[in-house]
Amino acid sequence: MIRQCFIIFGCLALGELIVWLTGITIPSSIIGMLLLASLLQMKAIKLEWVKGMSDFLISNMGFFFVPPGVALMLYLDIIKAEFVPIVVATVVSTVLVLIITGWTHQLFKKHGDIAE
């Protein structure tokens, strides 16, 4: 369990270090996740080494959304004032993502890169 924590949080710490050294605007958690995925893909880290902790974190993911949800209550007046633009932006971006994802899938399927 300690090794699993060390690997996962080590990748997160490396992501923090990369952001701090380079000043890029990508969140360090995303960089850490990409590092972990790359290390798993390159077989530098075995899946068994992180599976237990990963399963635990995924099964408790809802718990991690509680603090941001509570923090939204601080901005309820702003959300009420800007409700229509928020809803419009959410709907438009969702539709665009669905359309672009569908087109991309069809493009790759047409060229034989995706097996059915």
XYZ file of C-alpha atoms in Angstrom, residues 58-115:
58
model
C -12.004 5.612 -8.019
C -14.562 3.953 -5.730
C -14.471 7.025 -3.443
C -14.364 9.630 -6.213
C -17.714 11.156 -5.251
C -16.263 12.116 -1.880
C -13.671 14.305 -3.615
C -16.409 16.374 -5.287
C -17.949 17.469 -1.980
C -15.543 20.377 -1.226
C -15.893 21.973 -4.687
C -19.664 21.524 -4.474
C -19.773 23.260 -1.114
C -17.479 26.014 -2.422
C -19.980 26.689 -5.223
C -22.439 27.818 -2.556
C -20.193 30.832 -1.926
C -20.794 31.973 -5.497
C -24.511 31.242 -5.706
C -25.344 34.915 -6.321
C -22.959 35.052 -9.304
C -24.327 31.775 -10.637
C -27.894 33.102 -10.379
C -26.932 36.316 -12.174
C -25.152 34.458 -14.986
C -27.392 31.373 -15.141
C -28.448 31.704 -18.791
C -24.888 32.164 -20.172
C -23.692 29.242 -18.049
C -26.458 26.954 -19.336
C -25.977 28.063 -22.953
C -22.201 27.534 -22.765
C -22.698 24.100 -21.182
C -25.234 22.942 -23.776
C -23.296 24.310 -26.772
C -19.973 22.843 -25.609
C -21.592 19.465 -24.881
C -23.183 19.327 -28.342
C -19.884 20.335 -29.984
C -17.985 17.640 -28.091
C -20.525 15.001 -29.131
C -20.419 16.080 -32.782
C -16.622 16.279 -32.968
C -16.228 12.948 -31.175
C -18.676 11.301 -33.577
C -16.944 12.757 -36.626
C -13.533 11.707 -35.322
C -14.751 8.169 -34.682
C -16.272 7.956 -38.160
C -13.060 9.283 -39.709
C -10.900 6.700 -37.956
C -13.409 3.920 -38.636
C -13.494 4.874 -42.332
C -9.703 4.619 -42.595
C -9.614 1.286 -40.768
C -7.852 2.483 -37.619
C -10.704 1.384 -35.332
C -11.836 -2.195 -35.174
